[in-house]
Amino acid sequence: MGQVLLWPQARTELDREQIALVLEAWRARSNAYAPYSRFFVGAALRAVRDQKRCIVRGCNVEHVIVNGVHAEQLAVGNMVEQLGANPRPYIQALAVVLATSDPTLPAFPCMACRGIIAEFSQPNTVVLGGRLSEDGQNLVKVAVDTLGALFPSYPQEQAARLSALFDKAREDPRITIAHVQARIAHLRLWCGRNLPPELDKPYGDFLAVRELL
Ligand code: THU
Ligand code: ZN
């Protein structure tokens, strides 16, 4: 499970690529646009696709009225824009760096970001949360965990949503088998053979209903 390492001692515990990712996220933070919250966040992720690896960055971009973009979301968006999504890239590791006055605040991505990251990850995707000193000058801690541990309810939540989609699909011909199969394929990537049991049943029903049409 996760561990919290003090910086600079973390340099001996993390591997070189993980350190590089934290430093990239720190660098991205200097471009953050956060005039309203003054909470500047940087993110970087290492993705692989077709045996090619790349590192992409993101920072938070706020808006005066509507919700802005979180640093992790922009990093995922940049990844898709750079690599394309067919076949889907896979995130090996993601780092986020932020400064807080309150050291009890989490340095990990929020739940919405965990969901977006999960779309391109597997449970063993490494998540690094770098915390800067209050003045933003020094990296003081790095927390390390896996996305699966940070989001243990993800497969069940997705299964529940899929069940709801099956129900809608019975009435809405625009929702095709392909829609449903794509979602199941994503969950299979996460869960391996341990697909939540509620999925098999409605999927079977759905196919049966479609065959009758
Ligand atoms: N923020 C992120 O970009 N990532 C996080 O993990 C936490 C929050 C941003 C959103 C908003 O611009 C600001 O930080 C304050 O919540
Ligand atoms: Zn977020």
Short mmCIF file of N, CA, C and O in Angstrom, two decimals, residues 3-7 10-11 14 18 22 95-97 107-108 127-131 139-144:
data_model
loop_
_atom_site.label_atom_id
_atom_site.label_comp_id
_atom_site.label_asym_id
_atom_site.label_seq_id
_atom_site.Cartn_x
_atom_site.Cartn_y
_atom_site.Cartn_z
N GLN A 3 2.92 4.76 0.58
CA GLN A 3 3.89 5.21 1.57
C GLN A 3 4.18 6.68 1.33
O GLN A 3 3.98 7.19 0.23
N VAL A 4 4.61 7.36 2.37
CA VAL A 4 4.98 8.77 2.25
C VAL A 4 6.47 8.89 2.50
O VAL A 4 6.98 8.40 3.51
N LEU A 5 7.16 9.47 1.56
CA LEU A 5 8.61 9.59 1.66
C LEU A 5 8.98 11.05 1.79
O LEU A 5 8.40 11.91 1.13
N LEU A 6 9.93 11.33 2.65
CA LEU A 6 10.40 12.71 2.76
C LEU A 6 11.37 13.00 1.63
O LEU A 6 12.09 12.13 1.17
N TRP A 7 11.33 14.20 1.14
CA TRP A 7 12.26 14.65 0.13
C TRP A 7 13.39 15.38 0.85
O TRP A 7 13.08 16.10 1.80
N ALA A 10 13.60 10.77 -0.51
CA ALA A 10 12.80 10.01 -1.47
C ALA A 10 13.60 9.66 -2.72
O ALA A 10 13.33 8.67 -3.39
N ARG A 11 14.61 10.46 -2.98
CA ARG A 11 15.43 10.21 -4.16
C ARG A 11 16.07 8.83 -4.13
O ARG A 11 16.39 8.28 -5.17
N LEU A 14 12.66 6.17 -4.57
CA LEU A 14 11.94 6.14 -5.85
C LEU A 14 12.92 5.79 -6.96
O LEU A 14 14.11 6.06 -6.85
N GLN A 18 10.51 7.70 -11.75
CA GLN A 18 9.50 8.29 -10.87
C GLN A 18 9.94 9.68 -10.41
O GLN A 18 9.13 10.62 -10.38
N VAL A 22 8.00 13.35 -11.11
CA VAL A 22 7.66 14.34 -10.08
C VAL A 22 8.25 15.70 -10.47
O VAL A 22 7.59 16.74 -10.35
N ALA A 95 2.20 11.75 -11.83
CA ALA A 95 2.61 12.53 -10.65
C ALA A 95 1.84 13.83 -10.61
O ALA A 95 1.55 14.42 -11.65
N VAL A 96 1.50 14.25 -9.41
CA VAL A 96 0.86 15.56 -9.24
C VAL A 96 1.64 16.28 -8.14
O VAL A 96 2.11 15.65 -7.19
N VAL A 97 1.83 17.58 -8.34
CA VAL A 97 2.61 18.34 -7.37
C VAL A 97 1.82 19.58 -6.96
O VAL A 97 1.32 20.31 -7.82
N ALA A 107 -2.43 14.98 -1.18
CA ALA A 107 -1.62 15.41 -2.31
C ALA A 107 -1.92 14.54 -3.52
O ALA A 107 -1.19 14.57 -4.50
N PHE A 108 -2.98 13.75 -3.43
CA PHE A 108 -3.33 12.85 -4.53
C PHE A 108 -4.46 13.46 -5.36
O PHE A 108 -5.18 14.34 -4.89
N VAL A 127 0.73 6.19 -8.73
CA VAL A 127 0.37 7.61 -8.55
C VAL A 127 1.31 8.20 -7.50
O VAL A 127 1.47 7.65 -6.41
N LEU A 128 1.95 9.30 -7.88
CA LEU A 128 2.91 9.97 -6.99
C LEU A 128 2.32 11.33 -6.62
O LEU A 128 1.91 12.09 -7.51
N GLY A 129 2.25 11.63 -5.36
CA GLY A 129 1.71 12.92 -4.92
C GLY A 129 2.81 13.73 -4.26
O GLY A 129 3.23 13.42 -3.14
N GLY A 130 3.31 14.74 -4.95
CA GLY A 130 4.41 15.54 -4.42
C GLY A 130 3.88 16.77 -3.70
O GLY A 130 3.05 17.49 -4.24
N ARG A 131 4.33 16.98 -2.48
CA ARG A 131 3.88 18.14 -1.72
C ARG A 131 5.03 19.13 -1.58
O ARG A 131 6.13 18.77 -1.17
N LEU A 139 10.31 20.91 -2.52
CA LEU A 139 9.55 19.66 -2.45
C LEU A 139 9.86 19.06 -1.08
O LEU A 139 11.03 18.92 -0.70
N VAL A 140 8.82 18.75 -0.31
CA VAL A 140 9.08 18.24 1.04
C VAL A 140 8.68 16.77 1.22
O VAL A 140 9.29 16.06 2.00
N LYS A 141 7.66 16.33 0.47
CA LYS A 141 7.20 14.94 0.63
C LYS A 141 6.73 14.39 -0.69
O LYS A 141 6.22 15.14 -1.53
N VAL A 142 6.84 13.09 -0.85
CA VAL A 142 6.21 12.43 -2.00
C VAL A 142 5.45 11.22 -1.47
O VAL A 142 6.02 10.39 -0.76
N ALA A 143 4.16 11.17 -1.75
CA ALA A 143 3.37 9.99 -1.38
C ALA A 143 3.25 9.10 -2.61
O ALA A 143 3.09 9.59 -3.73
N VAL A 144 3.35 7.80 -2.40
CA VAL A 144 3.33 6.85 -3.52
C VAL A 144 2.23 5.83 -3.29
O VAL A 144 2.11 5.28 -2.19
#
